[in-house]
Amino acid sequence: MPARAACGGGEGVSGPVCTPSCGGTGQGMRHSDQGMFRYPEEVRPLFLETPDLVFKDGRRVSPVEIWDYMTEEAPKRYPYAYSTNPSFGGRFSCDVWLLSGIKCSYMGMTAIDRLKDAHSKGAPLVVIQGGYTFEPYYAAGCIPIGPMFPRGWIMNLKEGRGFDESNRMGMALLEESRKMLSVESCNLIACLTIMKKMKVPVNMVAPCLCTRCSDMAYVTEACRHDTISQAPLHIVDYPVNHHWGEWRVDYLKEELQTLTEKLGKLSGREVTDRCLRDEIRQQNYARSLVRECQKTWWQAKVPPTNSSDSGMAHLGVGGMFDFTAATQILEETLDEIRTRAKQGVKGAGLVDDPARLYVCGSCAHTNPGFVDSKGGVIVGRDDMWSTATMEVQEAGDPYENLARAMASLPYERPTVERAEWTVEQILESRADGVIFIHNWGCNYQSAIARMVTDIIKERTGLPAISIEVGELARMESTEQFQNRAEAFIEMLA
């Protein structure tokens, strides 16, 4: 699934070309008469001056190849990703002049192809749960993938689908998944149940339980009883306890050592302390770039990018399956954000002085293009931002250092402590209001949403609401959710 999306054909779009607010230089994403968009030719000369994108295996992809893929091949293979439907949350950013954004979109569009290639060359694919460190997986030569991966893989088996067909297929997979697991579980987690039937190439299920999500236990238990996949199962136990102390670090250290040993046997690679330290250094650097991008964005007089481009945490936390390429894109993004902040360039598609929204919650998020079109802008999300703030010590025992960093993740702390940390981020981001979003069936987030929003309102004095969405904010839930989000933005304006 693409990581970015396009300026929708709703408010702010006049005819085939976006309004001047959609590009910083007066031009943004061009649209065809069939509800599809294309990158304007005026951007091409500037983009071709950017450096090649270099991947971990040494493969280089030139700007020409990226441009050709994004303008010729991808629209034919995945037309749904180029839809101008304003309600679709997976559209590309209309800020075509953010050149690093085009590369980030390329990473998202080619993710499945890259995973297939890596798997064919022997790299094991391991299902994980988000919200914690990924170093052991990559150090062992494995590729960690989230619980939504099986659905994304299956949806990409057939190319050329339009927006409506893609939506229907996605919903059908979710419905089938719930029947195979539990109608009470989160839809995102339920997607894992289609692994066995659809023969998705997963080599191991090795999540960290109890981080940001309780429903992962449904899947791991189902895997244990062989109702889902023949892939081996290994659970990393994250000690959720109000009593802090060294025992948590020691316990996590042992868990990570066992995990790494299992992953090494799976890939046939010996994972030395040096290998793990190298991975820590690389991912530390990626996370530091995310922090610098976000801090620079928050300190700018006007938002230097739109909501689609404001969060780079997915690049620095997960690496989009290749931290070498992701780090390069983050470096280029930081340069562009610094330049825009210095010059006072406003993000494409934003109104003057937009309502600044901070979003809380896992998995479900506001549609960034919709928020922008209604006069708002997303200034931050507490989900992956928590992991992006993690800095692992690089000297000493790598397992102990990883365990200590994991044990202190702010998003995974007891609810009051998590809320207090979130308050700090909200104040630093200069947000005007807060929306806490959670999926129907998410027992963990739904249980704490009210407490977190109450603490935020008490500590900041800002408006804060919690919204439950069904079906991962798609289909029937979309209109209801967007109506509430629009009303909240209007209240802030």
Short mmCIF file of C-alpha atoms in Angstrom, two decimals:
data_model
loop_
_atom_site.label_atom_id
_atom_site.label_comp_id
_atom_site.label_asym_id
_atom_site.label_seq_id
_atom_site.Cartn_x
_atom_site.Cartn_y
_atom_site.Cartn_z
CA MET A 1 0.00 0.00 0.00
CA PRO A 2 1.31 3.50 -0.78
CA ALA A 3 2.63 5.56 2.06
CA ARG A 4 1.55 8.88 0.60
CA ALA A 5 -1.41 10.27 -1.21
CA ALA A 6 -2.76 12.91 -3.66
CA CYS A 7 -4.57 16.17 -3.37
CA GLY A 8 -8.19 15.11 -3.58
CA GLY A 9 -10.68 16.48 -6.04
CA GLY A 10 -12.67 18.29 -3.39
CA GLU A 11 -12.28 21.76 -1.89
CA GLY A 12 -9.12 23.51 -2.95
CA VAL A 13 -9.15 22.01 -6.44
CA SER A 14 -10.29 23.98 -9.43
CA GLY A 15 -10.44 22.19 -12.75
CA PRO A 16 -7.57 19.89 -13.63
CA VAL A 17 -4.94 21.69 -11.55
CA CYS A 18 -4.74 22.31 -7.80
CA THR A 19 -5.02 25.89 -6.60
CA PRO A 20 -1.85 27.89 -5.77
CA SER A 21 -2.12 26.78 -2.14
CA CYS A 22 -1.31 23.29 -3.32
CA GLY A 23 2.31 23.66 -4.25
CA GLY A 24 4.20 26.51 -2.71
CA THR A 25 5.08 27.77 -6.19
CA GLY A 26 1.52 28.01 -7.44
CA GLN A 27 1.28 24.56 -8.96
CA GLY A 28 0.51 21.22 -7.44
CA MET A 29 -0.69 17.82 -8.49
CA ARG A 30 -2.33 17.73 -11.90
CA HIS A 31 -5.52 15.75 -12.36
CA SER A 32 -6.89 14.05 -15.42
CA ASP A 33 -10.52 14.16 -16.44
CA GLN A 34 -10.97 10.55 -15.22
CA GLY A 35 -10.38 11.32 -11.52
CA MET A 36 -6.69 10.39 -11.68
CA PHE A 37 -3.74 12.62 -11.00
CA ARG A 38 -0.29 12.86 -12.48
CA TYR A 39 2.87 14.64 -11.46
CA PRO A 40 3.32 17.91 -13.40
CA GLU A 41 6.12 17.92 -15.92
CA GLU A 42 7.49 21.13 -14.40
CA VAL A 43 8.71 19.14 -11.39
CA ARG A 44 10.67 16.63 -13.44
CA PRO A 45 13.86 18.69 -14.11
CA LEU A 46 14.24 19.50 -10.43
CA PHE A 47 13.61 15.93 -9.33
CA LEU A 48 16.16 14.56 -11.80
CA GLU A 49 18.83 16.67 -10.09
CA THR A 50 18.40 14.75 -6.84
CA PRO A 51 20.79 11.88 -6.00
CA ASP A 52 20.19 8.21 -6.72
CA LEU A 53 18.33 6.25 -4.06
CA VAL A 54 20.73 3.65 -2.64
CA PHE A 55 19.46 0.50 -0.93
CA LYS A 56 21.11 -1.74 1.64
CA ASP A 57 22.11 -4.37 -0.92
CA GLY A 58 23.97 -1.72 -2.93
CA ARG A 59 21.29 -1.39 -5.60
CA ARG A 60 20.95 2.15 -6.94
CA VAL A 61 17.76 3.58 -8.42
CA SER A 62 18.18 6.78 -10.39
CA PRO A 63 15.76 9.72 -10.22
CA VAL A 64 14.83 8.94 -13.85
CA GLU A 65 13.80 5.41 -12.89
CA ILE A 66 11.82 6.66 -9.90
CA TRP A 67 10.07 9.33 -11.98
CA ASP A 68 9.21 6.87 -14.73
CA TYR A 69 7.84 4.39 -12.19
CA MET A 70 5.71 6.96 -10.38
CA THR A 71 4.35 8.55 -13.56
CA GLU A 72 4.03 5.59 -15.94
CA GLU A 73 4.19 2.14 -14.34
CA ALA A 74 2.55 2.69 -10.95
CA PRO A 75 -0.59 4.44 -12.27
CA LYS A 76 -1.26 1.42 -14.50
CA ARG A 77 -0.57 -1.19 -11.84
CA TYR A 78 -2.25 0.54 -8.92
CA PRO A 79 -4.73 3.11 -10.21
CA TYR A 80 -6.62 3.10 -6.89
CA ALA A 81 -3.59 4.80 -5.31
CA TYR A 82 -3.94 7.65 -7.79
CA SER A 83 -7.61 8.25 -7.11
CA THR A 84 -8.70 11.82 -6.41
CA ASN A 85 -11.52 10.61 -4.16
CA PRO A 86 -11.27 13.02 -1.19
CA SER A 87 -12.52 10.41 1.29
CA PHE A 88 -9.75 7.93 0.53
CA GLY A 89 -7.00 8.14 3.12
CA GLY A 90 -4.24 6.51 1.07
CA ARG A 91 -3.79 9.18 -1.54
CA PHE A 92 -0.45 10.77 -2.35
CA SER A 93 0.46 14.19 -1.03
CA CYS A 94 -0.39 17.02 -3.40
CA ASP A 95 2.89 18.69 -2.47
CA VAL A 96 4.76 17.64 -5.58
CA TRP A 97 7.49 20.19 -4.91
CA LEU A 98 8.63 18.29 -1.82
CA LEU A 99 11.04 16.17 -3.82
CA SER A 100 11.94 13.81 -0.99
CA GLY A 101 8.22 13.11 -0.73
CA ILE A 102 8.21 11.61 -4.21
CA LYS A 103 10.96 9.21 -3.13
CA CYS A 104 9.04 8.34 0.01
CA SER A 105 5.99 7.60 -2.12
CA TYR A 106 8.16 5.42 -4.36
CA MET A 107 9.29 3.45 -1.31
CA GLY A 108 5.68 2.85 -0.35
CA MET A 109 4.57 1.91 -3.85
CA THR A 110 7.40 -0.59 -4.33
CA ALA A 111 7.27 -2.12 -0.85
CA ILE A 112 5.59 -5.38 -1.88
CA ASP A 113 7.87 -5.80 -4.90
CA ARG A 114 10.92 -5.27 -2.72
CA LEU A 115 9.69 -7.72 -0.11
CA LYS A 116 9.00 -10.37 -2.74
CA ASP A 117 12.51 -9.93 -4.12
CA ALA A 118 14.13 -10.09 -0.68
CA HIS A 119 12.11 -13.16 0.26
CA SER A 120 13.07 -14.91 -2.98
CA LYS A 121 16.71 -14.32 -2.05
CA GLY A 122 16.30 -15.95 1.34
CA ALA A 123 15.33 -13.13 3.71
CA PRO A 124 12.71 -14.46 6.19
CA LEU A 125 9.56 -12.35 6.68
CA VAL A 126 8.56 -12.11 10.35
CA VAL A 127 5.22 -10.78 11.60
CA ILE A 128 5.64 -8.40 14.52
CA GLN A 129 3.60 -5.94 16.55
CA GLY A 130 4.53 -2.25 16.34
CA GLY A 131 5.77 0.03 19.07
CA TYR A 132 9.17 -1.36 19.96
CA THR A 133 12.69 -1.90 18.68
CA PHE A 134 13.35 -3.62 15.34
CA GLU A 135 17.13 -4.01 15.62
CA PRO A 136 17.23 -7.76 16.43
CA TYR A 137 15.13 -8.61 13.37
CA TYR A 138 17.28 -6.69 10.89
CA ALA A 139 20.54 -7.75 12.57
CA ALA A 140 19.51 -11.36 12.01
CA GLY A 141 18.84 -10.76 8.32
CA CYS A 142 15.05 -10.91 8.73
CA ILE A 143 12.47 -8.36 7.64
CA PRO A 144 9.84 -7.43 10.25
CA ILE A 145 6.35 -6.81 8.88
CA GLY A 146 3.22 -5.53 10.58
CA PRO A 147 -0.08 -7.37 11.07
CA MET A 148 -1.69 -5.50 8.15
CA PHE A 149 0.92 -6.90 5.78
CA PRO A 150 -1.02 -10.04 4.71
CA ARG A 151 -3.94 -7.96 3.47
CA GLY A 152 -1.65 -5.56 1.63
CA TRP A 153 0.17 -8.47 0.00
CA ILE A 154 -3.07 -10.06 -1.19
CA MET A 155 -4.50 -6.77 -2.43
CA ASN A 156 -1.41 -6.27 -4.56
CA LEU A 157 -1.69 -9.68 -6.23
CA LYS A 158 -4.14 -8.22 -8.71
CA GLU A 159 -3.11 -5.08 -10.51
CA GLY A 160 -5.19 -2.46 -12.29
CA ARG A 161 -7.98 -2.16 -9.71
CA GLY A 162 -9.80 1.12 -9.31
CA PHE A 163 -10.72 2.83 -6.04
CA ASP A 164 -14.12 1.16 -5.55
CA GLU A 165 -12.89 -2.34 -6.38
CA SER A 166 -9.91 -1.93 -4.08
CA ASN A 167 -12.19 -0.80 -1.25
CA ARG A 168 -14.56 -3.73 -1.71
CA MET A 169 -11.74 -6.25 -1.77
CA GLY A 170 -10.19 -4.82 1.36
CA MET A 171 -13.51 -4.98 3.20
CA ALA A 172 -14.15 -8.55 2.04
CA LEU A 173 -10.77 -9.63 3.42
CA LEU A 174 -11.50 -7.98 6.76
CA GLU A 175 -14.90 -9.66 7.00
CA GLU A 176 -13.43 -13.06 6.19
CA SER A 177 -10.68 -12.52 8.72
CA ARG A 178 -13.08 -11.75 11.53
CA LYS A 179 -15.00 -14.95 10.87
CA MET A 180 -11.80 -16.98 11.07
CA LEU A 181 -10.66 -15.39 14.31
CA SER A 182 -13.15 -13.45 16.43
CA VAL A 183 -15.72 -10.79 15.65
CA GLU A 184 -14.60 -9.03 18.82
CA SER A 185 -10.98 -8.57 17.79
CA CYS A 186 -9.48 -5.55 16.10
CA ASN A 187 -9.87 -5.73 12.34
CA LEU A 188 -6.22 -4.96 11.77
CA ILE A 189 -5.14 -7.91 13.88
CA ALA A 190 -7.75 -10.15 12.30
CA CYS A 191 -6.02 -9.72 8.93
CA LEU A 192 -3.41 -12.23 10.01
CA THR A 193 -5.94 -15.02 9.84
CA ILE A 194 -5.86 -15.00 6.05
CA MET A 195 -2.20 -16.01 5.96
CA LYS A 196 -2.87 -19.71 5.76
CA LYS A 197 -5.71 -19.64 3.25
CA MET A 198 -4.03 -17.19 0.90
CA LYS A 199 -0.53 -18.66 1.38
CA VAL A 200 1.17 -15.40 2.27
CA PRO A 201 4.92 -16.12 2.61
CA VAL A 202 5.43 -15.53 6.33
CA ASN A 203 8.33 -17.42 7.90
CA MET A 204 7.65 -16.68 11.56
CA VAL A 205 5.16 -14.94 13.81
CA ALA A 206 7.23 -13.24 16.53
CA PRO A 207 5.40 -10.24 18.03
CA CYS A 208 6.05 -8.40 21.25
CA LEU A 209 2.86 -8.80 23.26
CA CYS A 210 1.29 -6.04 25.36
CA THR A 211 2.72 -3.09 23.42
CA ARG A 212 -0.09 -0.69 22.45
CA CYS A 213 -2.42 -3.55 21.64
CA SER A 214 -4.04 -6.40 23.54
CA ASP A 215 -5.64 -8.15 20.58
CA MET A 216 -2.36 -9.50 19.23
CA ALA A 217 -2.87 -12.24 21.80
CA TYR A 218 -5.87 -13.50 19.79
CA VAL A 219 -3.67 -14.14 16.79
CA THR A 220 -0.74 -15.65 18.64
CA GLU A 221 -3.05 -18.05 20.43
CA ALA A 222 -4.65 -19.00 17.12
CA CYS A 223 -1.18 -19.57 15.65
CA ARG A 224 -0.29 -21.72 18.63
CA HIS A 225 -3.19 -24.02 17.80
CA ASP A 226 -2.28 -24.05 14.10
CA THR A 227 -5.51 -22.51 12.89
CA ILE A 228 -3.72 -19.80 10.93
CA SER A 229 -0.23 -20.54 9.74
CA GLN A 230 2.38 -23.27 9.69
CA ALA A 231 5.01 -20.63 10.46
CA PRO A 232 6.77 -21.05 13.82
CA LEU A 233 5.65 -18.85 16.70
CA HIS A 234 7.78 -16.97 19.20
CA ILE A 235 6.37 -14.43 21.63
CA VAL A 236 8.36 -11.57 23.14
CA ASP A 237 6.81 -10.73 26.50
CA TYR A 238 6.78 -7.02 27.32
CA PRO A 239 6.40 -6.61 31.10
CA VAL A 240 3.57 -4.14 31.68
CA ASN A 241 3.73 -3.32 35.35
CA HIS A 242 3.35 -0.23 37.48
CA HIS A 243 6.43 -1.15 39.53
CA TRP A 244 9.45 0.12 37.65
CA GLY A 245 12.88 -1.31 38.30
CA GLU A 246 15.88 -3.15 36.97
CA TRP A 247 13.97 -6.42 36.90
CA ARG A 248 12.10 -5.16 33.83
CA VAL A 249 15.38 -4.49 32.03
CA ASP A 250 16.81 -7.87 32.99
CA TYR A 251 13.64 -9.64 31.92
CA LEU A 252 13.46 -7.85 28.57
CA LYS A 253 17.16 -8.49 27.99
CA GLU A 254 16.59 -12.23 28.27
CA GLU A 255 13.55 -12.00 26.01
CA LEU A 256 15.53 -10.13 23.33
CA GLN A 257 18.44 -12.57 23.53
CA THR A 258 16.10 -15.50 23.00
CA LEU A 259 14.34 -13.70 20.15
CA THR A 260 17.61 -12.92 18.39
CA GLU A 261 18.77 -16.52 18.74
CA LYS A 262 15.51 -17.77 17.19
CA LEU A 263 15.75 -15.25 14.35
CA GLY A 264 19.36 -16.22 13.66
CA LYS A 265 18.41 -19.88 13.37
CA LEU A 266 15.59 -18.93 11.02
CA SER A 267 17.86 -16.98 8.68
CA GLY A 268 20.95 -19.11 9.15
CA ARG A 269 22.94 -16.11 10.30
CA GLU A 270 25.06 -15.76 13.44
CA VAL A 271 24.11 -12.52 15.18
CA THR A 272 27.14 -11.14 17.01
CA ASP A 273 27.12 -8.22 19.42
CA ARG A 274 28.92 -6.22 16.75
CA CYS A 275 26.15 -6.89 14.21
CA LEU A 276 23.56 -5.74 16.71
CA ARG A 277 25.54 -2.60 17.62
CA ASP A 278 25.84 -1.71 13.93
CA GLU A 279 22.08 -2.01 13.55
CA ILE A 280 21.52 0.08 16.68
CA ARG A 281 23.74 2.84 15.30
CA GLN A 282 21.92 2.92 11.98
CA GLN A 283 18.46 2.96 13.50
CA ASN A 284 19.50 5.49 16.15
CA TYR A 285 20.56 7.81 13.33
CA ALA A 286 17.30 7.30 11.48
CA ARG A 287 15.29 8.06 14.61
CA SER A 288 17.40 11.17 15.27
CA LEU A 289 16.58 12.45 11.77
CA VAL A 290 12.87 11.94 12.44
CA ARG A 291 13.17 13.94 15.66
CA GLU A 292 15.04 16.74 13.93
CA CYS A 293 12.48 16.87 11.10
CA GLN A 294 9.61 17.04 13.58
CA LYS A 295 11.23 19.63 15.86
CA THR A 296 12.07 21.85 12.89
CA TRP A 297 8.48 21.49 11.66
CA TRP A 298 7.04 22.45 15.06
CA GLN A 299 9.29 25.51 15.37
CA ALA A 300 8.45 26.92 11.93
CA LYS A 301 6.29 30.04 11.79
CA VAL A 302 3.98 28.40 9.27
CA PRO A 303 3.56 24.65 8.65
CA PRO A 304 6.28 23.86 6.07
CA THR A 305 4.46 20.77 4.77
CA ASN A 306 0.90 19.54 4.68
CA SER A 307 -0.54 16.81 6.92
CA SER A 308 0.47 13.96 4.60
CA ASP A 309 4.10 15.03 4.73
CA SER A 310 4.32 16.23 8.33
CA GLY A 311 5.11 12.86 9.88
CA MET A 312 8.29 11.02 8.97
CA ALA A 313 8.20 8.57 11.88
CA HIS A 314 7.31 5.61 9.64
CA LEU A 315 10.60 6.09 7.79
CA GLY A 316 12.77 6.31 10.88
CA VAL A 317 11.00 3.66 12.93
CA GLY A 318 10.32 0.89 10.43
CA GLY A 319 12.66 1.96 7.66
CA MET A 320 10.05 0.91 5.08
CA PHE A 321 11.97 -2.40 4.90
CA ASP A 322 15.31 -0.75 4.06
CA PHE A 323 16.92 1.61 6.56
CA THR A 324 19.72 2.60 4.18
CA ALA A 325 17.31 4.09 1.67
CA ALA A 326 14.99 5.43 4.36
CA THR A 327 17.83 7.27 6.06
CA GLN A 328 18.82 8.94 2.81
CA ILE A 329 15.26 10.14 2.24
CA LEU A 330 15.10 11.49 5.79
CA GLU A 331 18.31 13.46 5.22
CA GLU A 332 16.84 15.00 2.08
CA THR A 333 13.54 15.70 3.84
CA LEU A 334 15.29 17.47 6.70
CA ASP A 335 17.12 19.74 4.24
CA GLU A 336 13.85 20.61 2.51
CA ILE A 337 11.96 21.26 5.74
CA ARG A 338 14.77 23.49 7.04
CA THR A 339 14.76 25.49 3.83
CA ARG A 340 11.00 25.87 3.82
CA ALA A 341 10.91 26.86 7.48
CA LYS A 342 13.57 29.50 6.89
CA GLN A 343 11.79 30.90 3.83
CA GLY A 344 8.32 30.73 5.37
CA VAL A 345 6.95 28.35 2.73
CA LYS A 346 3.52 27.00 3.59
CA GLY A 347 2.69 23.34 3.00
CA ALA A 348 0.68 22.56 -0.11
CA GLY A 349 -3.09 22.51 0.28
CA LEU A 350 -3.15 24.36 3.61
CA VAL A 351 -5.22 27.42 4.41
CA ASP A 352 -3.62 30.40 6.12
CA ASP A 353 -3.28 29.74 9.85
CA PRO A 354 -4.82 26.24 9.84
CA ALA A 355 -6.21 24.64 13.01
CA ARG A 356 -3.37 22.53 14.42
CA LEU A 357 -4.43 18.98 15.36
CA TYR A 358 -2.49 16.51 17.46
CA VAL A 359 -3.63 12.91 16.92
CA CYS A 360 -3.44 10.17 19.55
CA GLY A 361 -4.07 6.45 19.28
CA SER A 362 -2.76 3.45 17.38
CA CYS A 363 -3.47 2.22 13.86
CA ALA A 364 -6.42 4.49 13.05
CA HIS A 365 -5.65 8.05 12.03
CA THR A 366 -7.37 11.04 10.52
CA ASN A 367 -7.37 11.35 6.73
CA PRO A 368 -4.63 13.97 6.22
CA GLY A 369 -5.98 15.24 2.90
CA PHE A 370 -9.45 15.64 4.39
CA VAL A 371 -8.10 17.52 7.41
CA ASP A 372 -6.20 19.92 5.16
CA SER A 373 -9.23 20.52 2.93
CA LYS A 374 -11.32 21.49 5.97
CA GLY A 375 -8.89 24.08 7.28
CA GLY A 376 -6.75 21.99 9.60
CA VAL A 377 -3.29 20.47 9.70
CA ILE A 378 -1.96 17.48 11.63
CA VAL A 379 1.03 18.54 13.68
CA GLY A 380 1.86 15.21 15.29
CA ARG A 381 0.87 11.67 16.22
CA ASP A 382 1.84 10.01 19.46
CA ASP A 383 1.93 6.46 18.05
CA MET A 384 5.21 5.91 16.18
CA TRP A 385 6.54 9.20 17.54
CA SER A 386 7.03 7.38 20.85
CA THR A 387 9.42 4.92 19.23
CA ALA A 388 11.09 7.71 17.25
CA THR A 389 12.06 9.38 20.54
CA MET A 390 13.94 6.25 21.63
CA GLU A 391 17.73 6.48 21.69
CA VAL A 392 19.59 3.27 22.44
CA GLN A 393 23.02 3.45 24.05
CA GLU A 394 25.62 2.26 21.54
CA ALA A 395 28.44 1.25 23.90
CA GLY A 396 28.21 -1.77 26.15
CA ASP A 397 25.89 -4.77 26.12
CA PRO A 398 23.55 -4.25 23.13
CA TYR A 399 20.81 -6.43 24.60
CA GLU A 400 20.79 -4.56 27.88
CA ASN A 401 20.79 -1.23 26.03
CA LEU A 402 17.86 -2.27 23.85
CA ALA A 403 15.96 -3.59 26.85
CA ARG A 404 16.51 -0.39 28.81
CA ALA A 405 15.30 1.72 25.90
CA MET A 406 12.24 -0.47 25.36
CA ALA A 407 11.35 -0.44 29.05
CA SER A 408 11.16 3.35 29.01
CA LEU A 409 9.06 3.86 25.88
CA PRO A 410 6.60 6.65 26.77
CA TYR A 411 3.69 5.24 24.77
CA GLU A 412 3.86 1.96 26.69
CA ARG A 413 3.91 3.47 30.19
CA PRO A 414 0.93 3.33 32.57
CA THR A 415 -1.94 5.48 31.29
CA VAL A 416 -1.34 8.56 33.44
CA GLU A 417 2.37 8.63 32.59
CA ARG A 418 1.64 8.15 28.93
CA ALA A 419 -0.86 11.03 29.05
CA GLU A 420 1.64 13.31 30.80
CA TRP A 421 4.23 12.61 28.11
CA THR A 422 1.62 13.27 25.42
CA VAL A 423 0.81 16.61 27.05
CA GLU A 424 4.47 17.61 26.67
CA GLN A 425 4.42 16.77 22.96
CA ILE A 426 1.14 18.62 22.41
CA LEU A 427 2.46 21.78 24.04
CA GLU A 428 5.72 21.64 22.07
CA SER A 429 3.81 21.15 18.81
CA ARG A 430 1.64 24.22 19.56
CA ALA A 431 -1.50 22.22 18.84
CA ASP A 432 -4.93 23.85 19.02
CA GLY A 433 -6.82 20.62 19.73
CA VAL A 434 -6.44 16.88 20.16
CA ILE A 435 -8.26 13.91 18.64
CA PHE A 436 -7.82 10.44 20.13
CA ILE A 437 -8.81 7.81 17.54
CA HIS A 438 -9.20 4.09 18.07
CA ASN A 439 -10.58 1.20 16.06
CA TRP A 440 -13.72 -0.63 17.00
CA GLY A 441 -12.63 -3.82 18.69
CA CYS A 442 -9.39 -2.33 20.04
CA ASN A 443 -9.75 -3.20 23.70
CA TYR A 444 -6.54 -1.50 24.77
CA GLN A 445 -6.93 1.93 23.18
CA SER A 446 -10.67 2.18 23.74
CA ALA A 447 -10.15 1.52 27.45
CA ILE A 448 -7.72 4.40 27.96
CA ALA A 449 -8.95 6.98 25.42
CA ARG A 450 -11.27 8.81 27.83
CA MET A 451 -8.69 9.00 30.62
CA VAL A 452 -5.98 10.27 28.27
CA THR A 453 -8.20 12.97 26.74
CA ASP A 454 -9.41 14.08 30.19
CA ILE A 455 -5.83 14.51 31.41
CA ILE A 456 -4.90 16.39 28.24
CA LYS A 457 -7.81 18.79 28.67
CA GLU A 458 -6.98 19.33 32.33
CA ARG A 459 -3.25 19.93 31.76
CA THR A 460 -3.43 22.00 28.56
CA GLY A 461 -6.86 23.58 28.53
CA LEU A 462 -7.21 22.50 24.91
CA PRO A 463 -10.28 20.82 23.39
CA ALA A 464 -9.79 17.05 23.17
CA ILE A 465 -12.16 14.35 21.94
CA SER A 466 -12.02 10.59 21.39
CA ILE A 467 -13.55 9.03 18.28
CA GLU A 468 -14.13 5.35 17.61
CA VAL A 469 -13.99 4.24 13.99
CA GLY A 470 -15.19 0.99 12.45
CA GLU A 471 -13.64 -1.06 9.65
CA LEU A 472 -10.31 0.77 9.91
CA ALA A 473 -11.99 4.07 8.96
CA ARG A 474 -13.19 2.75 5.61
CA MET A 475 -16.55 2.42 3.90
CA GLU A 476 -19.54 3.00 6.17
CA SER A 477 -17.56 4.55 9.01
CA THR A 478 -15.80 7.14 6.87
CA GLU A 479 -18.58 9.68 6.53
CA GLN A 480 -19.53 9.60 10.21
CA PHE A 481 -15.92 9.95 11.31
CA GLN A 482 -15.18 12.77 8.89
CA ASN A 483 -18.29 14.66 9.94
CA ARG A 484 -17.09 14.64 13.54
CA ALA A 485 -13.54 15.59 12.55
CA GLU A 486 -14.80 18.46 10.38
CA ALA A 487 -17.02 19.77 13.18
CA PHE A 488 -14.06 19.65 15.59
CA ILE A 489 -11.86 21.58 13.15
CA GLU A 490 -14.58 24.21 12.70
CA MET A 491 -14.76 24.62 16.47
CA LEU A 492 -11.02 25.28 16.60
CA ALA A 493 -10.96 27.74 13.72
#
